[in-house]
Amino acid sequence: MEKASFPKELLTQVIESNNKIWIEQYKTMTNFSKGYYQKLENFFRFHKFTNKPFNLFVLKDVEEYIEVLFYNDYAPNLIDSVISNLSSFKNFLIVQYPDNFSQSFLSNILSLKIGTKEKKYAESRPLTYKQLAHIKQYIKSNIRTEYIFNVFYQLGIDKKNFHVCSPDNAVRKKNSFVKENIEIEFNFVIAELLTRVMLEPNFKATPNMISAHFKKIQMYLSDNNLLEEDQTITYNDIIKTHERFFFICPHCDRKKENISSNWILVKTSINNELQLICSECKGQLL
């Protein structure tokens, strides 16, 4: 795995004048490590923030910076530390500069933290049909989210094998991902996604991105009042969802999602009963 590194071309040497003053005051009135303050300064050196004072920031600005972090392989705990640092900094400024920073300023910033503790399999629960239908629409807005979600939902793979399912490891003639003597067969949904991914410059989906994209889905469901009480979305929830909505064809043993295009009714030649068979093998028409 590549070492996490923020793209130098996205950083400037200049920090907006107000932000620089506020950071310097924060340094004089607190006693954190040098690395702590460096994370803050790097945040404000992001090229899109060069001319924007912090009191004009909205949550979307922070999200954009975080997007760059996890796209460049920053681990979830490191990203969460940046969010915590920003939260402490904004709380300091709310006290010191009440005329510039309202009490509600970036009030939901901690909701961006990625490191959701993975639930045990027994504690997880599958998505409902309604949640799944909404998610399928939502993920179309971000191809990385779509790819990460569907690799788990469509294939039901072990989390430790996600690195095998990189587009670089796809062997299209075999409809499989192949790496390190591991072969994972993929279906037509993933095949179609791979075709679109190949058109995306510098596309990558790494294990470090998994939690972040599941958190995006969780936040979307929450914003649309689609989450059940205390529900979070983690890997094990997606695997249980796979198990709930995928069936095994009784003829060819392939796993297929329970959508109409995947299944047909075939009459047996023995007793004229109709059997539900996947549309790929058609039960060889029994």
PDB file of C-alpha atoms in Angstrom:
ATOM      1  CA  MET A   1       0.000   0.000   0.000  1.00  0.00           C
ATOM      2  CA  GLU A   2       1.268   3.488  -0.843  1.00  0.00           C
ATOM      3  CA  LYS A   3       2.305   5.740   2.024  1.00  0.00           C
ATOM      4  CA  ALA A   4      -0.186   8.500   2.768  1.00  0.00           C
ATOM      5  CA  SER A   5       0.969  11.783   1.277  1.00  0.00           C
ATOM      6  CA  PHE A   6      -0.948  15.003   0.712  1.00  0.00           C
ATOM      7  CA  PRO A   7      -0.465  16.245  -2.872  1.00  0.00           C
ATOM      8  CA  LYS A   8       2.015  19.122  -2.775  1.00  0.00           C
ATOM      9  CA  GLU A   9       0.312  20.829  -5.691  1.00  0.00           C
ATOM     10  CA  LEU A  10      -2.785  21.303  -3.526  1.00  0.00           C
ATOM     11  CA  LEU A  11      -0.912  23.136  -0.766  1.00  0.00           C
ATOM     12  CA  THR A  12       0.156  26.764  -0.757  1.00  0.00           C
ATOM     13  CA  GLN A  13       2.778  28.532   1.334  1.00  0.00           C
ATOM     14  CA  VAL A  14       0.348  31.278   2.298  1.00  0.00           C
ATOM     15  CA  ILE A  15      -2.296  31.105   5.026  1.00  0.00           C
ATOM     16  CA  GLU A  16      -5.111  33.647   4.895  1.00  0.00           C
ATOM     17  CA  SER A  17      -4.221  36.567   7.215  1.00  0.00           C
ATOM     18  CA  ASN A  18      -7.103  36.123   9.686  1.00  0.00           C
ATOM     19  CA  ASN A  19      -6.515  32.404   9.924  1.00  0.00           C
ATOM     20  CA  LYS A  20      -2.826  32.993  10.565  1.00  0.00           C
ATOM     21  CA  ILE A  21      -3.588  35.420  13.405  1.00  0.00           C
ATOM     22  CA  TRP A  22      -6.075  33.019  14.988  1.00  0.00           C
ATOM     23  CA  ILE A  23      -3.644  30.097  14.782  1.00  0.00           C
ATOM     24  CA  GLU A  24      -0.832  32.145  16.349  1.00  0.00           C
ATOM     25  CA  GLN A  25      -3.077  33.162  19.228  1.00  0.00           C
ATOM     26  CA  TYR A  26      -4.158  29.540  19.644  1.00  0.00           C
ATOM     27  CA  LYS A  27      -0.512  28.533  19.906  1.00  0.00           C
ATOM     28  CA  THR A  28       0.222  31.101  22.624  1.00  0.00           C
ATOM     29  CA  MET A  29      -2.784  30.111  24.733  1.00  0.00           C
ATOM     30  CA  THR A  30      -2.544  26.317  24.429  1.00  0.00           C
ATOM     31  CA  ASN A  31       0.173  23.728  24.873  1.00  0.00           C
ATOM     32  CA  PHE A  32      -0.084  21.036  22.231  1.00  0.00           C
ATOM     33  CA  SER A  33       2.610  19.261  20.249  1.00  0.00           C
ATOM     34  CA  LYS A  34       4.204  20.789  17.178  1.00  0.00           C
ATOM     35  CA  GLY A  35       2.519  18.156  15.021  1.00  0.00           C
ATOM     36  CA  TYR A  36      -0.884  19.215  16.350  1.00  0.00           C
ATOM     37  CA  TYR A  37      -0.433  22.773  15.140  1.00  0.00           C
ATOM     38  CA  GLN A  38       1.125  21.544  11.897  1.00  0.00           C
ATOM     39  CA  LYS A  39      -2.096  19.686  11.064  1.00  0.00           C
ATOM     40  CA  LEU A  40      -4.047  22.919  11.521  1.00  0.00           C
ATOM     41  CA  GLU A  41      -1.656  24.909   9.370  1.00  0.00           C
ATOM     42  CA  ASN A  42      -1.736  22.283   6.629  1.00  0.00           C
ATOM     43  CA  PHE A  43      -5.529  22.442   6.649  1.00  0.00           C
ATOM     44  CA  PHE A  44      -5.478  26.197   6.106  1.00  0.00           C
ATOM     45  CA  ARG A  45      -2.813  25.884   3.418  1.00  0.00           C
ATOM     46  CA  PHE A  46      -5.216  23.851   1.264  1.00  0.00           C
ATOM     47  CA  HIS A  47      -5.339  25.789  -1.993  1.00  0.00           C
ATOM     48  CA  LYS A  48      -9.100  26.326  -1.855  1.00  0.00           C
ATOM     49  CA  PHE A  49      -8.840  28.019   1.553  1.00  0.00           C
ATOM     50  CA  THR A  50      -6.105  30.521   0.722  1.00  0.00           C
ATOM     51  CA  ASN A  51      -8.449  33.521   0.631  1.00  0.00           C
ATOM     52  CA  LYS A  52     -11.167  32.320   2.990  1.00  0.00           C
ATOM     53  CA  PRO A  53     -11.252  33.234   6.711  1.00  0.00           C
ATOM     54  CA  PHE A  54     -12.259  30.374   8.961  1.00  0.00           C
ATOM     55  CA  ASN A  55     -15.436  32.027  10.231  1.00  0.00           C
ATOM     56  CA  LEU A  56     -16.887  31.759   6.699  1.00  0.00           C
ATOM     57  CA  PHE A  57     -16.320  28.012   6.480  1.00  0.00           C
ATOM     58  CA  VAL A  58     -19.157  25.528   6.193  1.00  0.00           C
ATOM     59  CA  LEU A  59     -19.136  21.783   6.759  1.00  0.00           C
ATOM     60  CA  LYS A  60     -18.761  21.197   3.018  1.00  0.00           C
ATOM     61  CA  ASP A  61     -15.329  22.859   3.102  1.00  0.00           C
ATOM     62  CA  VAL A  62     -14.086  20.433   5.740  1.00  0.00           C
ATOM     63  CA  GLU A  63     -15.596  17.510   3.838  1.00  0.00           C
ATOM     64  CA  GLU A  64     -13.704  18.522   0.707  1.00  0.00           C
ATOM     65  CA  TYR A  65     -10.389  18.524   2.567  1.00  0.00           C
ATOM     66  CA  ILE A  66     -11.149  15.148   4.153  1.00  0.00           C
ATOM     67  CA  GLU A  67     -12.005  13.763   0.725  1.00  0.00           C
ATOM     68  CA  VAL A  68      -8.462  14.548  -0.400  1.00  0.00           C
ATOM     69  CA  LEU A  69      -6.993  12.937   2.728  1.00  0.00           C
ATOM     70  CA  PHE A  70      -8.646   9.567   2.396  1.00  0.00           C
ATOM     71  CA  TYR A  71      -8.223   9.545  -1.396  1.00  0.00           C
ATOM     72  CA  ASN A  72      -4.498   9.755  -0.696  1.00  0.00           C
ATOM     73  CA  ASP A  73      -4.530   6.808   1.720  1.00  0.00           C
ATOM     74  CA  TYR A  74      -4.662   8.575   5.071  1.00  0.00           C
ATOM     75  CA  ALA A  75      -5.842   6.113   7.692  1.00  0.00           C
ATOM     76  CA  PRO A  76      -9.226   6.786   9.348  1.00  0.00           C
ATOM     77  CA  ASN A  77      -7.634   7.454  12.758  1.00  0.00           C
ATOM     78  CA  LEU A  78      -5.388  10.158  11.247  1.00  0.00           C
ATOM     79  CA  ILE A  79      -8.320  11.791   9.495  1.00  0.00           C
ATOM     80  CA  ASP A  80     -10.314  11.693  12.718  1.00  0.00           C
ATOM     81  CA  SER A  81      -7.451  13.407  14.558  1.00  0.00           C
ATOM     82  CA  VAL A  82      -7.589  16.269  12.028  1.00  0.00           C
ATOM     83  CA  ILE A  83     -11.328  16.617  12.616  1.00  0.00           C
ATOM     84  CA  SER A  84     -10.822  16.593  16.413  1.00  0.00           C
ATOM     85  CA  ASN A  85      -8.119  19.269  16.133  1.00  0.00           C
ATOM     86  CA  LEU A  86     -10.376  21.476  14.020  1.00  0.00           C
ATOM     87  CA  SER A  87     -13.213  20.988  16.477  1.00  0.00           C
ATOM     88  CA  SER A  88     -11.036  22.098  19.407  1.00  0.00           C
ATOM     89  CA  PHE A  89      -9.760  25.069  17.406  1.00  0.00           C
ATOM     90  CA  LYS A  90     -13.239  26.265  16.453  1.00  0.00           C
ATOM     91  CA  ASN A  91     -14.404  25.897  20.087  1.00  0.00           C
ATOM     92  CA  PHE A  92     -11.483  28.096  21.143  1.00  0.00           C
ATOM     93  CA  LEU A  93     -12.402  30.739  18.576  1.00  0.00           C
ATOM     94  CA  ILE A  94     -16.077  30.722  19.575  1.00  0.00           C
ATOM     95  CA  VAL A  95     -15.003  31.715  23.087  1.00  0.00           C
ATOM     96  CA  GLN A  96     -12.324  34.195  22.054  1.00  0.00           C
ATOM     97  CA  TYR A  97     -14.166  35.817  19.140  1.00  0.00           C
ATOM     98  CA  PRO A  98     -17.916  35.578  19.781  1.00  0.00           C
ATOM     99  CA  ASP A  99     -18.574  38.404  17.334  1.00  0.00           C
ATOM    100  CA  ASN A 100     -16.973  36.408  14.519  1.00  0.00           C
ATOM    101  CA  PHE A 101     -17.865  32.840  15.465  1.00  0.00           C
ATOM    102  CA  SER A 102     -21.397  31.925  16.458  1.00  0.00           C
ATOM    103  CA  GLN A 103     -22.180  29.159  18.931  1.00  0.00           C
ATOM    104  CA  SER A 104     -23.486  27.049  16.047  1.00  0.00           C
ATOM    105  CA  PHE A 105     -20.337  27.435  13.923  1.00  0.00           C
ATOM    106  CA  LEU A 106     -19.424  24.007  12.463  1.00  0.00           C
ATOM    107  CA  SER A 107     -21.525  22.450  15.214  1.00  0.00           C
ATOM    108  CA  ASN A 108     -21.686  19.103  13.405  1.00  0.00           C
ATOM    109  CA  ILE A 109     -18.011  18.822  12.560  1.00  0.00           C
ATOM    110  CA  LEU A 110     -17.488  15.753  14.769  1.00  0.00           C
ATOM    111  CA  SER A 111     -20.126  13.917  12.736  1.00  0.00           C
ATOM    112  CA  LEU A 112     -17.510  13.756   9.950  1.00  0.00           C
ATOM    113  CA  LYS A 113     -15.294  11.434  11.966  1.00  0.00           C
ATOM    114  CA  ILE A 114     -14.735   8.226  10.076  1.00  0.00           C
ATOM    115  CA  GLY A 115     -13.472   5.729  12.611  1.00  0.00           C
ATOM    116  CA  THR A 116     -16.785   4.094  13.435  1.00  0.00           C
ATOM    117  CA  LYS A 117     -16.067   1.048  15.570  1.00  0.00           C
ATOM    118  CA  GLU A 118     -16.815  -2.096  13.604  1.00  0.00           C
ATOM    119  CA  LYS A 119     -19.714  -3.965  15.138  1.00  0.00           C
ATOM    120  CA  LYS A 120     -19.479  -7.674  15.737  1.00  0.00           C
ATOM    121  CA  TYR A 121     -21.236  -9.712  13.098  1.00  0.00           C
ATOM    122  CA  ALA A 122     -23.899 -10.818  15.584  1.00  0.00           C
ATOM    123  CA  GLU A 123     -24.661  -7.174  16.452  1.00  0.00           C
ATOM    124  CA  SER A 124     -25.001  -6.011  12.859  1.00  0.00           C
ATOM    125  CA  ARG A 125     -28.249  -5.862  10.907  1.00  0.00           C
ATOM    126  CA  PRO A 126     -29.080  -5.846   7.214  1.00  0.00           C
ATOM    127  CA  LEU A 127     -30.353  -2.783   5.440  1.00  0.00           C
ATOM    128  CA  THR A 128     -34.048  -2.629   4.756  1.00  0.00           C
ATOM    129  CA  TYR A 129     -35.320  -2.787   1.199  1.00  0.00           C
ATOM    130  CA  LYS A 130     -36.194   0.934   1.367  1.00  0.00           C
ATOM    131  CA  GLN A 131     -32.736   1.872   2.633  1.00  0.00           C
ATOM    132  CA  LEU A 132     -31.083  -0.237  -0.041  1.00  0.00           C
ATOM    133  CA  ALA A 133     -33.164   1.327  -2.814  1.00  0.00           C
ATOM    134  CA  HIS A 134     -32.210   4.832  -1.667  1.00  0.00           C
ATOM    135  CA  ILE A 135     -28.538   3.891  -1.352  1.00  0.00           C
ATOM    136  CA  LYS A 136     -28.471   2.539  -4.906  1.00  0.00           C
ATOM    137  CA  GLN A 137     -29.596   5.950  -6.127  1.00  0.00           C
ATOM    138  CA  TYR A 138     -27.289   7.918  -3.838  1.00  0.00           C
ATOM    139  CA  ILE A 139     -24.055   6.095  -4.704  1.00  0.00           C
ATOM    140  CA  LYS A 140     -24.441   6.985  -8.364  1.00  0.00           C
ATOM    141  CA  SER A 141     -23.219  10.481  -7.427  1.00  0.00           C
ATOM    142  CA  ASN A 142     -19.754   9.204  -6.444  1.00  0.00           C
ATOM    143  CA  ILE A 143     -18.175   6.362  -8.384  1.00  0.00           C
ATOM    144  CA  ARG A 144     -15.752   5.481  -5.556  1.00  0.00           C
ATOM    145  CA  THR A 145     -18.644   5.129  -3.112  1.00  0.00           C
ATOM    146  CA  GLU A 146     -20.509   3.108  -5.720  1.00  0.00           C
ATOM    147  CA  TYR A 147     -17.514   0.848  -6.302  1.00  0.00           C
ATOM    148  CA  ILE A 148     -16.695   0.229  -2.639  1.00  0.00           C
ATOM    149  CA  PHE A 149     -20.312  -0.411  -1.679  1.00  0.00           C
ATOM    150  CA  ASN A 150     -20.981  -2.771  -4.584  1.00  0.00           C
ATOM    151  CA  VAL A 151     -17.812  -4.805  -4.149  1.00  0.00           C
ATOM    152  CA  PHE A 152     -19.099  -5.780  -0.707  1.00  0.00           C
ATOM    153  CA  TYR A 153     -22.825  -5.842  -1.444  1.00  0.00           C
ATOM    154  CA  GLN A 154     -22.612  -7.668  -4.771  1.00  0.00           C
ATOM    155  CA  LEU A 155     -19.795 -10.074  -3.912  1.00  0.00           C
ATOM    156  CA  GLY A 156     -20.099 -10.515  -0.137  1.00  0.00           C
ATOM    157  CA  ILE A 157     -16.323 -10.743   0.183  1.00  0.00           C
ATOM    158  CA  ASP A 158     -14.210 -10.846   3.323  1.00  0.00           C
ATOM    159  CA  LYS A 159     -13.006  -7.372   4.232  1.00  0.00           C
ATOM    160  CA  LYS A 160      -9.376  -8.516   4.262  1.00  0.00           C
ATOM    161  CA  ASN A 161      -9.678  -9.386   0.556  1.00  0.00           C
ATOM    162  CA  PHE A 162     -10.825  -5.961  -0.569  1.00  0.00           C
ATOM    163  CA  HIS A 163      -7.316  -5.176  -1.869  1.00  0.00           C
ATOM    164  CA  VAL A 164      -7.709  -8.089  -4.292  1.00  0.00           C
ATOM    165  CA  CYS A 165     -10.749  -6.373  -5.826  1.00  0.00           C
ATOM    166  CA  SER A 166      -8.793  -3.467  -7.239  1.00  0.00           C
ATOM    167  CA  PRO A 167      -9.591  -2.634 -10.887  1.00  0.00           C
ATOM    168  CA  ASP A 168      -5.915  -3.319 -11.634  1.00  0.00           C
ATOM    169  CA  ASN A 169      -6.460  -6.955 -10.649  1.00  0.00           C
ATOM    170  CA  ALA A 170      -9.495  -7.528 -12.863  1.00  0.00           C
ATOM    171  CA  VAL A 171      -9.118 -10.287 -15.462  1.00  0.00           C
ATOM    172  CA  ARG A 172     -12.035  -9.567 -17.740  1.00  0.00           C
ATOM    173  CA  LYS A 173     -11.816 -12.826 -19.701  1.00  0.00           C
ATOM    174  CA  LYS A 174     -12.352 -14.739 -16.464  1.00  0.00           C
ATOM    175  CA  ASN A 175     -14.735 -12.232 -14.848  1.00  0.00           C
ATOM    176  CA  SER A 176     -12.512 -12.431 -11.800  1.00  0.00           C
ATOM    177  CA  PHE A 177     -10.135 -10.428  -9.639  1.00  0.00           C
ATOM    178  CA  VAL A 178      -6.852 -12.289  -9.319  1.00  0.00           C
ATOM    179  CA  LYS A 179      -3.996 -11.498  -6.941  1.00  0.00           C
ATOM    180  CA  GLU A 180      -1.646 -13.461  -4.680  1.00  0.00           C
ATOM    181  CA  ASN A 181      -3.235 -16.798  -5.590  1.00  0.00           C
ATOM    182  CA  ILE A 182      -6.658 -15.437  -4.604  1.00  0.00           C
ATOM    183  CA  GLU A 183      -9.379 -15.407  -7.231  1.00  0.00           C
ATOM    184  CA  ILE A 184     -12.716 -13.655  -6.650  1.00  0.00           C
ATOM    185  CA  GLU A 185     -15.356 -14.007  -9.342  1.00  0.00           C
ATOM    186  CA  PHE A 186     -17.411 -10.895 -10.082  1.00  0.00           C
ATOM    187  CA  ASN A 187     -20.841 -10.444 -11.658  1.00  0.00           C
ATOM    188  CA  PHE A 188     -22.210  -8.225 -14.419  1.00  0.00           C
ATOM    189  CA  VAL A 189     -22.817  -5.315 -12.002  1.00  0.00           C
ATOM    190  CA  ILE A 190     -19.131  -5.165 -11.112  1.00  0.00           C
ATOM    191  CA  ALA A 191     -18.154  -5.756 -14.756  1.00  0.00           C
ATOM    192  CA  GLU A 192     -20.197  -2.711 -15.792  1.00  0.00           C
ATOM    193  CA  LEU A 193     -18.679  -0.661 -12.978  1.00  0.00           C
ATOM    194  CA  LEU A 194     -15.183  -1.641 -14.080  1.00  0.00           C
ATOM    195  CA  THR A 195     -15.949  -0.382 -17.579  1.00  0.00           C
ATOM    196  CA  ARG A 196     -16.889   3.019 -16.166  1.00  0.00           C
ATOM    197  CA  VAL A 197     -13.996   3.066 -13.704  1.00  0.00           C
ATOM    198  CA  MET A 198     -11.527   2.623 -16.560  1.00  0.00           C
ATOM    199  CA  LEU A 199     -12.701   5.989 -17.891  1.00  0.00           C
ATOM    200  CA  GLU A 200     -11.910   7.723 -14.583  1.00  0.00           C
ATOM    201  CA  PRO A 201      -8.372   9.171 -14.476  1.00  0.00           C
ATOM    202  CA  ASN A 202      -6.297   7.999 -11.510  1.00  0.00           C
ATOM    203  CA  PHE A 203      -9.180   6.022 -10.004  1.00  0.00           C
ATOM    204  CA  LYS A 204      -8.374   3.989  -6.928  1.00  0.00           C
ATOM    205  CA  ALA A 205     -10.299   2.448  -4.068  1.00  0.00           C
ATOM    206  CA  THR A 206      -8.169   1.343  -1.126  1.00  0.00           C
ATOM    207  CA  PRO A 207      -8.965  -0.370   2.205  1.00  0.00           C
ATOM    208  CA  ASN A 208      -8.427   2.960   4.003  1.00  0.00           C
ATOM    209  CA  MET A 209     -11.389   4.401   2.108  1.00  0.00           C
ATOM    210  CA  ILE A 210     -13.925   1.787   3.190  1.00  0.00           C
ATOM    211  CA  SER A 211     -14.991   3.355   6.495  1.00  0.00           C
ATOM    212  CA  ALA A 212     -15.155   6.841   4.994  1.00  0.00           C
ATOM    213  CA  HIS A 213     -17.514   5.831   2.206  1.00  0.00           C
ATOM    214  CA  PHE A 214     -19.746   3.787   4.494  1.00  0.00           C
ATOM    215  CA  LYS A 215     -19.903   6.866   6.723  1.00  0.00           C
ATOM    216  CA  LYS A 216     -21.011   8.919   3.715  1.00  0.00           C
ATOM    217  CA  ILE A 217     -23.839   6.448   3.151  1.00  0.00           C
ATOM    218  CA  GLN A 218     -24.767   6.550   6.824  1.00  0.00           C
ATOM    219  CA  MET A 219     -24.901  10.349   6.792  1.00  0.00           C
ATOM    220  CA  TYR A 220     -27.048  10.308   3.662  1.00  0.00           C
ATOM    221  CA  LEU A 221     -29.545   7.954   5.285  1.00  0.00           C
ATOM    222  CA  SER A 222     -29.538  10.079   8.433  1.00  0.00           C
ATOM    223  CA  ASP A 223     -30.093  13.318   6.512  1.00  0.00           C
ATOM    224  CA  ASN A 224     -33.100  11.717   4.820  1.00  0.00           C
ATOM    225  CA  ASN A 225     -34.556  10.234   8.024  1.00  0.00           C
ATOM    226  CA  LEU A 226     -33.927   6.706   6.793  1.00  0.00           C
ATOM    227  CA  LEU A 227     -31.807   5.414   9.674  1.00  0.00           C
ATOM    228  CA  GLU A 228     -33.346   3.314  12.382  1.00  0.00           C
ATOM    229  CA  GLU A 229     -32.658   4.151  16.036  1.00  0.00           C
ATOM    230  CA  ASP A 230     -28.937   3.908  16.917  1.00  0.00           C
ATOM    231  CA  GLN A 231     -28.191   2.436  13.483  1.00  0.00           C
ATOM    232  CA  THR A 232     -24.732   2.784  11.983  1.00  0.00           C
ATOM    233  CA  ILE A 233     -23.478   1.416   8.663  1.00  0.00           C
ATOM    234  CA  THR A 234     -20.385  -0.781   8.763  1.00  0.00           C
ATOM    235  CA  TYR A 235     -18.907  -3.640   6.783  1.00  0.00           C
ATOM    236  CA  ASN A 236     -20.804  -6.346   8.658  1.00  0.00           C
ATOM    237  CA  ASP A 237     -24.131  -4.615   7.976  1.00  0.00           C
ATOM    238  CA  ILE A 238     -23.404  -4.703   4.239  1.00  0.00           C
ATOM    239  CA  ILE A 239     -22.474  -8.386   4.388  1.00  0.00           C
ATOM    240  CA  LYS A 240     -25.732  -9.176   6.169  1.00  0.00           C
ATOM    241  CA  THR A 241     -27.532  -7.158   3.509  1.00  0.00           C
ATOM    242  CA  HIS A 242     -25.841  -9.285   0.843  1.00  0.00           C
ATOM    243  CA  GLU A 243     -27.016 -12.422   2.593  1.00  0.00           C
ATOM    244  CA  ARG A 244     -30.549 -11.079   2.822  1.00  0.00           C
ATOM    245  CA  PHE A 245     -30.977 -10.039  -0.797  1.00  0.00           C
ATOM    246  CA  PHE A 246     -28.920 -12.654  -2.675  1.00  0.00           C
ATOM    247  CA  PHE A 247     -30.148 -16.168  -3.381  1.00  0.00           C
ATOM    248  CA  ILE A 248     -28.372 -19.277  -4.650  1.00  0.00           C
ATOM    249  CA  CYS A 249     -29.639 -20.715  -7.910  1.00  0.00           C
ATOM    250  CA  PRO A 250     -30.728 -24.320  -7.215  1.00  0.00           C
ATOM    251  CA  HIS A 251     -29.389 -25.420 -10.593  1.00  0.00           C
ATOM    252  CA  CYS A 252     -25.984 -23.742 -11.087  1.00  0.00           C
ATOM    253  CA  ASP A 253     -25.244 -22.576  -7.497  1.00  0.00           C
ATOM    254  CA  ARG A 254     -24.520 -19.012  -8.599  1.00  0.00           C
ATOM    255  CA  LYS A 255     -25.509 -16.223  -6.209  1.00  0.00           C
ATOM    256  CA  LYS A 256     -27.918 -13.709  -7.693  1.00  0.00           C
ATOM    257  CA  GLU A 257     -29.635 -10.624  -6.318  1.00  0.00           C
ATOM    258  CA  ASN A 258     -33.407 -10.850  -5.894  1.00  0.00           C
ATOM    259  CA  ILE A 259     -34.289  -8.609  -8.815  1.00  0.00           C
ATOM    260  CA  SER A 260     -36.557  -9.796 -11.603  1.00  0.00           C
ATOM    261  CA  SER A 261     -33.960  -9.677 -14.373  1.00  0.00           C
ATOM    262  CA  ASN A 262     -31.863 -12.277 -12.537  1.00  0.00           C
ATOM    263  CA  TRP A 263     -34.553 -14.969 -12.322  1.00  0.00           C
ATOM    264  CA  ILE A 264     -36.986 -16.856 -14.536  1.00  0.00           C
ATOM    265  CA  LEU A 265     -39.632 -19.516 -14.018  1.00  0.00           C
ATOM    266  CA  VAL A 266     -38.899 -22.794 -15.783  1.00  0.00           C
ATOM    267  CA  LYS A 267     -41.285 -25.750 -15.950  1.00  0.00           C
ATOM    268  CA  THR A 268     -39.734 -29.085 -15.131  1.00  0.00           C
ATOM    269  CA  SER A 269     -40.194 -31.914 -17.609  1.00  0.00           C
ATOM    270  CA  ILE A 270     -40.837 -34.400 -14.828  1.00  0.00           C
ATOM    271  CA  ASN A 271     -43.844 -33.017 -12.980  1.00  0.00           C
ATOM    272  CA  ASN A 272     -44.606 -29.756 -14.816  1.00  0.00           C
ATOM    273  CA  GLU A 273     -43.894 -27.674 -11.691  1.00  0.00           C
ATOM    274  CA  LEU A 274     -42.508 -24.173 -12.126  1.00  0.00           C
ATOM    275  CA  GLN A 275     -39.083 -23.649 -10.596  1.00  0.00           C
ATOM    276  CA  LEU A 276     -37.347 -20.327  -9.938  1.00  0.00           C
ATOM    277  CA  ILE A 277     -33.995 -20.530 -11.749  1.00  0.00           C
ATOM    278  CA  CYS A 278     -31.393 -17.861 -12.460  1.00  0.00           C
ATOM    279  CA  SER A 279     -31.667 -16.274 -15.889  1.00  0.00           C
ATOM    280  CA  GLU A 280     -28.009 -17.021 -16.625  1.00  0.00           C
ATOM    281  CA  CYS A 281     -28.206 -20.802 -16.604  1.00  0.00           C
ATOM    282  CA  LYS A 282     -31.991 -21.079 -17.155  1.00  0.00           C
ATOM    283  CA  GLY A 283     -31.696 -24.493 -15.546  1.00  0.00           C
ATOM    284  CA  GLN A 284     -30.699 -25.624 -19.020  1.00  0.00           C
ATOM    285  CA  LEU A 285     -34.496 -25.488 -19.381  1.00  0.00           C
ATOM    286  CA  LEU A 286     -34.673 -28.511 -17.079  1.00  0.00           C
TER     287      LEU A 286
END
